[in-house]
CSV table of C-alpha atoms and ligand atoms in Angstrom, one decimal:
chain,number,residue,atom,x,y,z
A,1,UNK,CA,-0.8,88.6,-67.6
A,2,UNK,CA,-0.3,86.3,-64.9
A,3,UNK,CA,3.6,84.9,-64.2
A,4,UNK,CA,3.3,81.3,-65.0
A,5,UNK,CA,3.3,79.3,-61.7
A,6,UNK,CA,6.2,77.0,-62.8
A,7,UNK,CA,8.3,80.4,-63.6
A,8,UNK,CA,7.2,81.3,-59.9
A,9,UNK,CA,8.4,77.8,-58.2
A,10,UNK,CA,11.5,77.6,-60.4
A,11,UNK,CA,12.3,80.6,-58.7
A,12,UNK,CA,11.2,79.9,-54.6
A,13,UNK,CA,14.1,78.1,-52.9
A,14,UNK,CA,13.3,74.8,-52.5
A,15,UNK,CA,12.6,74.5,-49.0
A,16,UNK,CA,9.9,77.0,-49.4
A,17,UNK,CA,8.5,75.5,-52.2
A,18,UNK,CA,7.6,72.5,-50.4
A,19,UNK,CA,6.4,73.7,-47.4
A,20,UNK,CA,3.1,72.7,-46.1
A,21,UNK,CA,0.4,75.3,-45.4
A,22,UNK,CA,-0.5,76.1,-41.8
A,23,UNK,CA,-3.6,74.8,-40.3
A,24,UNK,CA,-4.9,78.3,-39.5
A,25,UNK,CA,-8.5,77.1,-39.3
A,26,UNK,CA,-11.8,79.0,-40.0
A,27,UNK,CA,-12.9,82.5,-39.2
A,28,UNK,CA,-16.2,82.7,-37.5
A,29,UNK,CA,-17.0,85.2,-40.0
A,30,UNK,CA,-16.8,82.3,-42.6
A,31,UNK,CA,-18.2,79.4,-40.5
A,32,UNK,CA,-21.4,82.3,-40.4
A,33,UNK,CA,-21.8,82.9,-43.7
A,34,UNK,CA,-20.7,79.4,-45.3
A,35,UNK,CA,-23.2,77.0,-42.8
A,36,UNK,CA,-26.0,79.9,-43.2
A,37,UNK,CA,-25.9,81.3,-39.2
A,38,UNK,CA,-28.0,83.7,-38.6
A,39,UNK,CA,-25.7,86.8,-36.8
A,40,UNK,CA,-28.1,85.8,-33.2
A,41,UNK,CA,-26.9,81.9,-33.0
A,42,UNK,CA,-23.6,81.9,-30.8
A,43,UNK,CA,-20.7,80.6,-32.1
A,44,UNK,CA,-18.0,78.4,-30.0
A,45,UNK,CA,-15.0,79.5,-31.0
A,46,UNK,CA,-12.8,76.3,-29.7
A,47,UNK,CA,-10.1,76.0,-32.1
A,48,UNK,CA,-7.7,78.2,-31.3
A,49,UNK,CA,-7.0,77.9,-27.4
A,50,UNK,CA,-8.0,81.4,-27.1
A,51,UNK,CA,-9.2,82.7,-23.7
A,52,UNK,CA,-12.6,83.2,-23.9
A,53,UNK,CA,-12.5,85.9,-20.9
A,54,UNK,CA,-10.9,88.3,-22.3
A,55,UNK,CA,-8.1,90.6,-21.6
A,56,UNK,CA,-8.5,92.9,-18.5
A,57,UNK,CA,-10.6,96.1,-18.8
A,58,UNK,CA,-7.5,97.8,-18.7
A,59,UNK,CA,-6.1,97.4,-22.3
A,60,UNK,CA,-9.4,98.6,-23.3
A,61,UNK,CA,-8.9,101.6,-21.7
A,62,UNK,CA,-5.5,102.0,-22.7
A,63,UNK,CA,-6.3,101.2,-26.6
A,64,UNK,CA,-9.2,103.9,-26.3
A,65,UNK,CA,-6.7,106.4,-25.5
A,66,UNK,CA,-4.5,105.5,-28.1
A,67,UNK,CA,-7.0,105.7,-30.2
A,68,UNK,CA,-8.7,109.1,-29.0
A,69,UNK,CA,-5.0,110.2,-28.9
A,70,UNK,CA,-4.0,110.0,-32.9
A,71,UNK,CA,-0.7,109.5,-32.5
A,72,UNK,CA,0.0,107.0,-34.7
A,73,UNK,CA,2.6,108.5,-36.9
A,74,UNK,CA,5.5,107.9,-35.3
A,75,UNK,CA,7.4,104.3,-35.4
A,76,UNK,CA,6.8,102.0,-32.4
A,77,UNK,CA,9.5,101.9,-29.9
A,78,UNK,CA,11.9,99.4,-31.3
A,79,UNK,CA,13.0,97.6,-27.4
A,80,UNK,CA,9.7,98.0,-26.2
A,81,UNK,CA,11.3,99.8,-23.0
A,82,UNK,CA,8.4,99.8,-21.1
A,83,UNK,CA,7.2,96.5,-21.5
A,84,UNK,CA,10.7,94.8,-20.9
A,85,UNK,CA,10.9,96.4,-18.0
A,86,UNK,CA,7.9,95.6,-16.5
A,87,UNK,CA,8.7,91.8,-17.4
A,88,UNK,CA,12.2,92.2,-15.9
A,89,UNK,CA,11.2,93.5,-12.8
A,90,UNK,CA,8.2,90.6,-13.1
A,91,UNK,CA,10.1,87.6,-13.8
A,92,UNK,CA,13.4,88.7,-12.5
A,93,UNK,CA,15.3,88.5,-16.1
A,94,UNK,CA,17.4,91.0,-16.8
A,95,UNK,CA,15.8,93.6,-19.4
A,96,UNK,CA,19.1,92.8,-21.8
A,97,UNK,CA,18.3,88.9,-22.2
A,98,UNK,CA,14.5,89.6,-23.0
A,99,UNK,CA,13.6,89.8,-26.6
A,100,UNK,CA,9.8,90.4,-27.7
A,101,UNK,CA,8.0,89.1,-31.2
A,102,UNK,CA,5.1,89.5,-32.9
A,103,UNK,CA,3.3,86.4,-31.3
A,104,UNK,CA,6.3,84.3,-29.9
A,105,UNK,CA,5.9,82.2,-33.4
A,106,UNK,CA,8.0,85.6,-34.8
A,107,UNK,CA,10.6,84.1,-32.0
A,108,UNK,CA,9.8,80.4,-33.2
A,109,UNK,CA,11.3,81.6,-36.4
A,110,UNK,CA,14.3,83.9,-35.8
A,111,UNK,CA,15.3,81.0,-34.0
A,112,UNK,CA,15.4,79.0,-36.9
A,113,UNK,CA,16.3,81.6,-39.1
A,114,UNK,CA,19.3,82.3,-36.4
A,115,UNK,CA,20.8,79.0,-36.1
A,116,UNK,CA,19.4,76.5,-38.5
A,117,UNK,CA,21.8,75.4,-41.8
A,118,UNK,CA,20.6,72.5,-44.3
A,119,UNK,CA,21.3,69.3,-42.7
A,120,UNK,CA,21.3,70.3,-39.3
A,121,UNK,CA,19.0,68.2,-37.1
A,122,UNK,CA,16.2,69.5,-34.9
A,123,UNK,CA,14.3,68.0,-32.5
A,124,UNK,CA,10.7,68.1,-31.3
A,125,UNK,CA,7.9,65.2,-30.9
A,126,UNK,CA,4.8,64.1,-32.5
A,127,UNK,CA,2.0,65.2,-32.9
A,128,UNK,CA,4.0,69.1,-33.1
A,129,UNK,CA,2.5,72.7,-33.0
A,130,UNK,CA,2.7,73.2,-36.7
A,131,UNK,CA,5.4,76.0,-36.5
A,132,UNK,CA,7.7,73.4,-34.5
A,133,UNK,CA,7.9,71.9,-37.8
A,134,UNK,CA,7.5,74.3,-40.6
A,135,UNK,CA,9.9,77.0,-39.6
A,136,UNK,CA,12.9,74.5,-39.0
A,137,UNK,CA,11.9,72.9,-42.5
A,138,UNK,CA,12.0,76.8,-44.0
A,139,UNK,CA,16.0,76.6,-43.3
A,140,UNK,CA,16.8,73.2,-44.8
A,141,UNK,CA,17.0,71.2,-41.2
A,142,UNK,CA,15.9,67.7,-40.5
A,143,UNK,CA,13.2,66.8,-38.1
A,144,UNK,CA,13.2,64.1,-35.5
A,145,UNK,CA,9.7,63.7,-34.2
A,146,UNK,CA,9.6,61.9,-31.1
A,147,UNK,CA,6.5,59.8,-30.5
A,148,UNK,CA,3.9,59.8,-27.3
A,149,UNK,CA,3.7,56.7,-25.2
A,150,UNK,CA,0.5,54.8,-24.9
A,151,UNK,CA,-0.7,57.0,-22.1
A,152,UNK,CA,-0.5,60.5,-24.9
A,153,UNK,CA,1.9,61.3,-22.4
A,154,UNK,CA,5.5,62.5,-23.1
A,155,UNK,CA,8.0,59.8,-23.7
A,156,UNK,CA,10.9,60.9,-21.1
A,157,UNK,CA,13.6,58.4,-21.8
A,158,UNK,CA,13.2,58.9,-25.4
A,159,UNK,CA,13.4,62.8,-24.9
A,160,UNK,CA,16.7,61.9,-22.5
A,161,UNK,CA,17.8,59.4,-25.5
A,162,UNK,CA,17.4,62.0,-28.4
A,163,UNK,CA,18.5,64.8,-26.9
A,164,UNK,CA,21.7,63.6,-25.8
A,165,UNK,CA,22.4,62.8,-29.1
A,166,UNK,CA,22.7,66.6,-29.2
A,167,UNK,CA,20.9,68.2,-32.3
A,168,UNK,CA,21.4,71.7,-33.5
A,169,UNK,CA,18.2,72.4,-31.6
A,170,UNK,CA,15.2,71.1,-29.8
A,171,UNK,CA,11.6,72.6,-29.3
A,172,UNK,CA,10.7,71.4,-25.9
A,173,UNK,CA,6.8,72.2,-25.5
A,174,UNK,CA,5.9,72.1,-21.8
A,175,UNK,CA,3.1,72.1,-22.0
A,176,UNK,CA,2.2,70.0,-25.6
A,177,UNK,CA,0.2,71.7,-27.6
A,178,UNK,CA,-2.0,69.8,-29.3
A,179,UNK,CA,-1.6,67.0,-26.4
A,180,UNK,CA,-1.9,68.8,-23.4
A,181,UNK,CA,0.6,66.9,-21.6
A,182,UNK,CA,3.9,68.5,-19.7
A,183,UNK,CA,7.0,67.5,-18.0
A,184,UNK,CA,7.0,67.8,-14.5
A,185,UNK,CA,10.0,68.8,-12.5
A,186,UNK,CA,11.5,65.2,-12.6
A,187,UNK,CA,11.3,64.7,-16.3
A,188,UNK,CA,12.7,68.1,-16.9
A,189,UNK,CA,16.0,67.8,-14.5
A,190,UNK,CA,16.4,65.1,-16.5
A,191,UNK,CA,15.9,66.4,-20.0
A,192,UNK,CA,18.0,69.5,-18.6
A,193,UNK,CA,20.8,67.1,-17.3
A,194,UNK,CA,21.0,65.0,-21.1
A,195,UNK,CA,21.0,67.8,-22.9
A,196,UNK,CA,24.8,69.2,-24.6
A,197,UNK,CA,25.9,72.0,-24.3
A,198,UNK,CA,26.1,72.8,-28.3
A,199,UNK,CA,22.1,72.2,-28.3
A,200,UNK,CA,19.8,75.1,-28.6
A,201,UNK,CA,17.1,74.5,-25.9
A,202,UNK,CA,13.7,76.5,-26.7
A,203,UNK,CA,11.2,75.6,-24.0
A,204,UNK,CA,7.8,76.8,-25.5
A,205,UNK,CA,5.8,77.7,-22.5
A,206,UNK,CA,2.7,78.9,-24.4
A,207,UNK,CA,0.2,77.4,-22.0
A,208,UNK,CA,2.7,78.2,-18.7
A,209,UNK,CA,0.3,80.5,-16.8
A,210,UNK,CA,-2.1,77.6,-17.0
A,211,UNK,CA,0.3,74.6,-15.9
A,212,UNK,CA,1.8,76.3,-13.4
A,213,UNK,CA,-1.0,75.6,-11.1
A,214,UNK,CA,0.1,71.8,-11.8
A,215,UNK,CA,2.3,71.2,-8.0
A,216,UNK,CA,4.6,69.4,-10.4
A,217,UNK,CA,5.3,71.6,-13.0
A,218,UNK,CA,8.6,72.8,-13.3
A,219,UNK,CA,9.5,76.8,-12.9
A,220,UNK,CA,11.9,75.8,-15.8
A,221,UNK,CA,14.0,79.4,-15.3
A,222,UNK,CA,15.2,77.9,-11.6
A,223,UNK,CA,16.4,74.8,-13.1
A,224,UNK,CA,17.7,76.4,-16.2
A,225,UNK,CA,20.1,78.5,-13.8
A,226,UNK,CA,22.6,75.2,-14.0
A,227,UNK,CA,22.8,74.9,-17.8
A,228,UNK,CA,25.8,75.9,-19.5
A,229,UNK,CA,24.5,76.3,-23.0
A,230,UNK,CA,22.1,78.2,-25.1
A,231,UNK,CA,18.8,78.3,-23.7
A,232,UNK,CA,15.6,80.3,-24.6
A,233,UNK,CA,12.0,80.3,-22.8
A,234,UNK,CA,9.1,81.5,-24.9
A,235,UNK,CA,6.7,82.9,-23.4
A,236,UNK,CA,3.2,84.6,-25.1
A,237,UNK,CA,-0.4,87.1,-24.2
A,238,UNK,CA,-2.3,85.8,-26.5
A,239,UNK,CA,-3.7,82.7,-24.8
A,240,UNK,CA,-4.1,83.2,-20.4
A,241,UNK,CA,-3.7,87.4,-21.2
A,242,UNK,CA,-6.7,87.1,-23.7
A,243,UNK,CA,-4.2,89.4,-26.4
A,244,UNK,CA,-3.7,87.0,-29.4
A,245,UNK,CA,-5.6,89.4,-31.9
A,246,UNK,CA,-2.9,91.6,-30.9
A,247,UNK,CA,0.5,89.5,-31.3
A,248,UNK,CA,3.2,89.9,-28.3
A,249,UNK,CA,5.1,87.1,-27.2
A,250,UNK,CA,8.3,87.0,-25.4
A,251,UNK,CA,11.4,85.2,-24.7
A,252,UNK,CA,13.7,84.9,-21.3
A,253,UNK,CA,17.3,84.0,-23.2
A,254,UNK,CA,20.4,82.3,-21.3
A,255,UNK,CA,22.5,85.4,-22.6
A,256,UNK,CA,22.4,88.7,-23.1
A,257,UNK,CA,24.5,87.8,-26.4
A,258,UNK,CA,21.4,85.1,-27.8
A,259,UNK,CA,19.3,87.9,-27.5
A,260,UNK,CA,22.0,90.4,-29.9
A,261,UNK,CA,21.7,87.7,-32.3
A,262,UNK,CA,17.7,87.4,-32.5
A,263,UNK,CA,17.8,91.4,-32.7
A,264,UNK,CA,20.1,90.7,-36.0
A,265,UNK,CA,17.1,89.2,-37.8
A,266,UNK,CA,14.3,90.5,-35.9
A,267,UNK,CA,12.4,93.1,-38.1
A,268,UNK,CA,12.8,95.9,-35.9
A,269,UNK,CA,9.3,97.1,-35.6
A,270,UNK,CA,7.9,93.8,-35.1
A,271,UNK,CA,5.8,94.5,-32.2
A,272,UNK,CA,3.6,97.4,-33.0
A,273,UNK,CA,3.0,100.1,-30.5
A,274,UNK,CA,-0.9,99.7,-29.5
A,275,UNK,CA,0.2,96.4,-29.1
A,276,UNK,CA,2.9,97.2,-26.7
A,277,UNK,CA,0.6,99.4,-24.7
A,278,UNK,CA,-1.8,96.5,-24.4
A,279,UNK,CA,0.6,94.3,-23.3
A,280,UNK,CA,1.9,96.5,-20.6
A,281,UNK,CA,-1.5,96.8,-19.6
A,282,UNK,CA,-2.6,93.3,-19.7
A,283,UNK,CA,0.5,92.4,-17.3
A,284,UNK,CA,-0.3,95.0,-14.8
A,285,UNK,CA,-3.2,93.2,-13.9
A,286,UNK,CA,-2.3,90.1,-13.2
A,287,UNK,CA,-5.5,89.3,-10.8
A,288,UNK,CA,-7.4,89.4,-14.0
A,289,UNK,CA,-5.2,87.1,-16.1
A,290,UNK,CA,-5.2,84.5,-13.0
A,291,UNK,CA,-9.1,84.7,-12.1
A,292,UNK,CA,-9.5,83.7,-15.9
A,293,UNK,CA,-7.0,81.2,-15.7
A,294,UNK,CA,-8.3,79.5,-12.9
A,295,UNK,CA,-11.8,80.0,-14.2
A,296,UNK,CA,-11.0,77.9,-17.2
A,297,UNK,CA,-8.7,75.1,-15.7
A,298,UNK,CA,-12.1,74.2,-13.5
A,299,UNK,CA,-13.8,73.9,-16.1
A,300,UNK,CA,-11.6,72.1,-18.0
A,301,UNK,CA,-12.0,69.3,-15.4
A,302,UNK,CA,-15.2,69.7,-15.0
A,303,UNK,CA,-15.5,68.9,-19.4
A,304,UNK,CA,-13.8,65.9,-18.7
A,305,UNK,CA,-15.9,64.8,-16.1
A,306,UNK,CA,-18.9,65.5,-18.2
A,307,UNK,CA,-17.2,63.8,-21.6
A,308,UNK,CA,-16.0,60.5,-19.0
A,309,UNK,CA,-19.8,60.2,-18.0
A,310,UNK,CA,-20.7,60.1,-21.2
A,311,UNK,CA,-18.7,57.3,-22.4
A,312,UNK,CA,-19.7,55.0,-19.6
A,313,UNK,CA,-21.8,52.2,-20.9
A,314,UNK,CA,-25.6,52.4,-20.7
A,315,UNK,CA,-25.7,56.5,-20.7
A,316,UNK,CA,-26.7,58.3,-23.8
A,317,UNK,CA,-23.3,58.9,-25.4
A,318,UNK,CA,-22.8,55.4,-26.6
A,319,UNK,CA,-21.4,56.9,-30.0
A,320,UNK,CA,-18.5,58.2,-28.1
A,321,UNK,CA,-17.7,54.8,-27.3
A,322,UNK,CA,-13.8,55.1,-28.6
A,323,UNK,CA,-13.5,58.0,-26.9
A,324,UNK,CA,-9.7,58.6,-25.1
A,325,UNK,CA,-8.8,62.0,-23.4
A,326,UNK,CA,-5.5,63.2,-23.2
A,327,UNK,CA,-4.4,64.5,-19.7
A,328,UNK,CA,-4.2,68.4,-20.3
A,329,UNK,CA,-2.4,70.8,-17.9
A,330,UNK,CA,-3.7,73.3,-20.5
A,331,UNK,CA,-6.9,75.3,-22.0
A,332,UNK,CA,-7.3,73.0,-24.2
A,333,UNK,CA,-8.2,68.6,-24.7
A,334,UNK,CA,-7.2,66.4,-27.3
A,335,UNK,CA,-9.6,64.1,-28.2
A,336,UNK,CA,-9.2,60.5,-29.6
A,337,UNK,CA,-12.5,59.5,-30.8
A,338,UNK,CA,-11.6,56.4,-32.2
A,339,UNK,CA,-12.3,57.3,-36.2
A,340,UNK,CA,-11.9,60.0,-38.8
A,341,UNK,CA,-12.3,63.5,-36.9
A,342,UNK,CA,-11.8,65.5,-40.1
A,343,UNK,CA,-15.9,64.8,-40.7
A,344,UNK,CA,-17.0,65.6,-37.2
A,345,UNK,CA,-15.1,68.7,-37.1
A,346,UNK,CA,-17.0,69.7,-40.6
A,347,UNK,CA,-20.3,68.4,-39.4
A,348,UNK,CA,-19.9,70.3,-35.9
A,349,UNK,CA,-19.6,73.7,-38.2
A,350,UNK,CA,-22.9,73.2,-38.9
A,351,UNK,CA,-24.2,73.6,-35.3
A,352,UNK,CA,-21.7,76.8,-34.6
A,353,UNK,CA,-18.9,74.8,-33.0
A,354,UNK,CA,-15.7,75.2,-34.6
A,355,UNK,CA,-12.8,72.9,-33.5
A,356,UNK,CA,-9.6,71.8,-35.0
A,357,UNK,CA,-9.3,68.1,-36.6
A,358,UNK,CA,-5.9,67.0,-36.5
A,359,UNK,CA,-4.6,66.4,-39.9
A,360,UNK,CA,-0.8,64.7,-38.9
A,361,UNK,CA,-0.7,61.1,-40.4
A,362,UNK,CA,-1.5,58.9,-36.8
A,363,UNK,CA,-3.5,61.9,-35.3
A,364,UNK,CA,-6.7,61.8,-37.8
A,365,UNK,CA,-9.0,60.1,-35.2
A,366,UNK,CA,-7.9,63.2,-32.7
A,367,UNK,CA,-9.6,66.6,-32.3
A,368,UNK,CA,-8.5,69.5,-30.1
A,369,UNK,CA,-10.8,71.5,-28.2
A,370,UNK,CA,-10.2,75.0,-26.3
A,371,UNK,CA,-11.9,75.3,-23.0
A,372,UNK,CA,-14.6,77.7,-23.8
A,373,UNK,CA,-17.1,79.5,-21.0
A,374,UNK,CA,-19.4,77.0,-19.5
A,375,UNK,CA,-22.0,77.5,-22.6
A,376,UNK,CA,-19.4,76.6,-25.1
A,377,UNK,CA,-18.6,73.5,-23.4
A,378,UNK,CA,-21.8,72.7,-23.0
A,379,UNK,CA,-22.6,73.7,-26.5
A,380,UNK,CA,-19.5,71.1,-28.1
A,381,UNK,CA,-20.9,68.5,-26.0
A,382,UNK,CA,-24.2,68.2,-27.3
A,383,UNK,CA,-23.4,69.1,-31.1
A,384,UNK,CA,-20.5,66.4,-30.3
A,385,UNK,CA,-23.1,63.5,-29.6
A,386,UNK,CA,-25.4,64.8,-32.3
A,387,UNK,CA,-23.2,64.2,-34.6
A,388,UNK,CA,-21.9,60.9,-33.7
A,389,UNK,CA,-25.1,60.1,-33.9
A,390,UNK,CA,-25.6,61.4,-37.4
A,391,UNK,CA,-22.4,59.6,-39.0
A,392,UNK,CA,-23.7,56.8,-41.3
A,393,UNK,CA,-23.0,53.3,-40.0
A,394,UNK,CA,-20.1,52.5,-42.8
A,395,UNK,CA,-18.3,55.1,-40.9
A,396,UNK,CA,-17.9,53.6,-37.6
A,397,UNK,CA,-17.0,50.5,-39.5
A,398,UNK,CA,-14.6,51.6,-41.1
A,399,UNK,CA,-12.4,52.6,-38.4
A,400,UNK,CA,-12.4,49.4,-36.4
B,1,LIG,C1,-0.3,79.5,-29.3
B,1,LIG,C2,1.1,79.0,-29.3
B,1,LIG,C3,2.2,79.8,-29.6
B,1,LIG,C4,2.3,81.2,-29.9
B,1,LIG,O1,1.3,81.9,-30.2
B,1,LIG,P1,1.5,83.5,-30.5
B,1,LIG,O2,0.2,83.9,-30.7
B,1,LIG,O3,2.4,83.6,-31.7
B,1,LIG,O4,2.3,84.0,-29.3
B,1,LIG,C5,3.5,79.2,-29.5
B,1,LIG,N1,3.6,77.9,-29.3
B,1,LIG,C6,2.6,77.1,-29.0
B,1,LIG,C7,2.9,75.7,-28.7
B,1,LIG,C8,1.3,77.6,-29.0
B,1,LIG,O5,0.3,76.8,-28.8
């Protein structure tokens, strides 16, 4: 017999109980098989900001063998010794204030899980990486989203405002993920400058290896130097390193001692050993990771190009009339298309493009899309006006 499902919520804490589920997306293997797509018709995969490159050769070779090996008995290596100090000696961060997760969303949450009471206010902005919100809501805290300005740009002096204000900890994403947007060396002296010192600073730098070919993005770990206060910058391979089937991310801490207390709730096998060896391998060949990266932030401009043309008046696109772009120092854009994306991002399925509506009350008009290879792109586009095209009338009406 099944436990009655009031039994079962009169028994989850409450802040658990009311969480919202994560926007994970579909799998291809269910877009296939639920729109009828024959195994032959390419997929773009373009909801996940994955790197559609891949990881270097060389974690294939080191995962075959792993495999050929059969040593898989044994527990993975708890520090992951070799991998922390190949990012120490990388990045120049002592091996003791490293700290490595399964994904850096495993970090996201001992963070929370670390420092966050009931009551205790964290900061981040709006629209958020859905973690941002849902980890500090598991522990009880309170949210202040900060909004974009006009531009879906970051809102400095409101950032400056808020944060000197000094909550129990603020999720700086540089760059925004879904926006695309980033603080550039300006902005972030001053965030750095308004912040207290009892505030928690985690600088999510998922998207770093691509916005650091921005000249004004900030090398956040020089300006951190200054800070007296906790500080933590995340760090991850699964998007520019091609590795996110694999889960490693990591964190550069202010302290040796943040670090002891992450270790106190980290599950202490949390990064398993094939993924280890990949991720050593990965970052030994850095000319891989940065030919991909640089692959993909050209053709990120070039998508832009190609969506701008489209919205110009006489050309073809005329149902992407609404359209805004967000400026994106990242691998991915976030669309505005002036009404409901939830529809278009069904009715793209159809054609084998799979995207990611934004569902946040005040994003619902927005989409993001990952910078795929140049047949992706190419592919959104034209299921993209397609599909405009297709939307009844009533539709467009509605939205004005
Ligand atoms: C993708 C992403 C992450 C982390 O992903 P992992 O796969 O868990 O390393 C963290 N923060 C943001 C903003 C992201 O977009």
């Amino acid at each position: 017999m099944n436990t009655s499902p009031d039994l079962l919520m009169s028994l989850a804490r409450p802040q658990a109980r009311g969480l919202p589920d994560y926007n994970a997306g579909l799998s291809p293997a269910t877009v296939r098989q639920r729109y009828g797509l024959s195994p032959e018709q390419p997929l773009a995969c373009l909801a996940s900001n994955e790197n559609p490159f891949g990881a270097s050769l060389a974690v294939g070779r080191v995962l075959a063998e792993l495999a050929l090996s059969g040593e898989f008995s044994r527990y993975p290596d708890a520090r992951c010794s070799a991998l922390r100090a190949a990012i120490a000696a990388g990045t120049g961060v002592a091996p003791e204030r490293l700290v490595f997760g399964n994904g850096s969303e495993d970090l996201l949450k001992l963070l929370c899980e670390v420092f966050l009471q009931p009551g205790d206010r964290v900061l981040t902005q709006r629209p958020a990486f859905g973690l941002h919100e849902i980890y500090p809501r598991m522990m009880g805290a309170e949210l202040e989203l900060l909004e974009l300005t006009e531009a879906m740009t970051f809102d400095v002096d409101a950032w400056c405002t808020a944060l000197a204000r000094g909550p129990k900890l603020a999720f700086v994403p540089n760059p925004s993920n879904p926006v695309g947007c980033a603080f550039d060396q300006a902005a972030m002296k001053r965030l750095l400058a308004a912040t207290p010192a009892h505030t928690v600073l985690v600088l999510d730098e998922a998207y770093y290896e691509y916005a650091r070919l921005e000249p004004d993005y900030p090398e956040v770990l020089d300006l951190l130097r200054a800070r007296s206060g906790p500080w933590i910058v995340l760090r991850t391979f699964s998007k520019a390193w091609g590795l996110a089937g694999l889960r490693v991310g990591y964190g550069m801490a202010s302290d040796a001692a943040l670090v002891a207390l992450l270790d106190k709730v980290r599950s202490p096998f949390n990064v398993n050993h094939a993924a280890q060896c990949a991720a050593l391998a990965a970052w030994n060949d850095a000319a891989h990771m940065q030919a991909s990266v640089a692959r993909t932030v050209l053709l990120r401009e070039a998508l832009v190009v190609r969506l701008q043309a489209l919205v110009q008046p006489g050309r073809p696109g005329q149902a992407l009339a609404g359209l805004r772009i967000a400026p994106s120092v990242a691998n991915f854009l976030f669309l505005d298309l002036g009404h409901p994306s939830g529809p278009v991002a069904e009715a793209l399925l159809a054609h084998g493009v799979i995207v990611k509506p934004w569902k946040e009350p005040g994003f619902t008009h927005c989409l993001r899309v990952s910078i795929g290879t140049e047949d992706d792109n190419l592919r959104f586009v034209q299921a993209l006006l397609q599909v405009l095209d297709d939307i009844p009338e009533p539709a467009h009406a509605q939205v004005a």
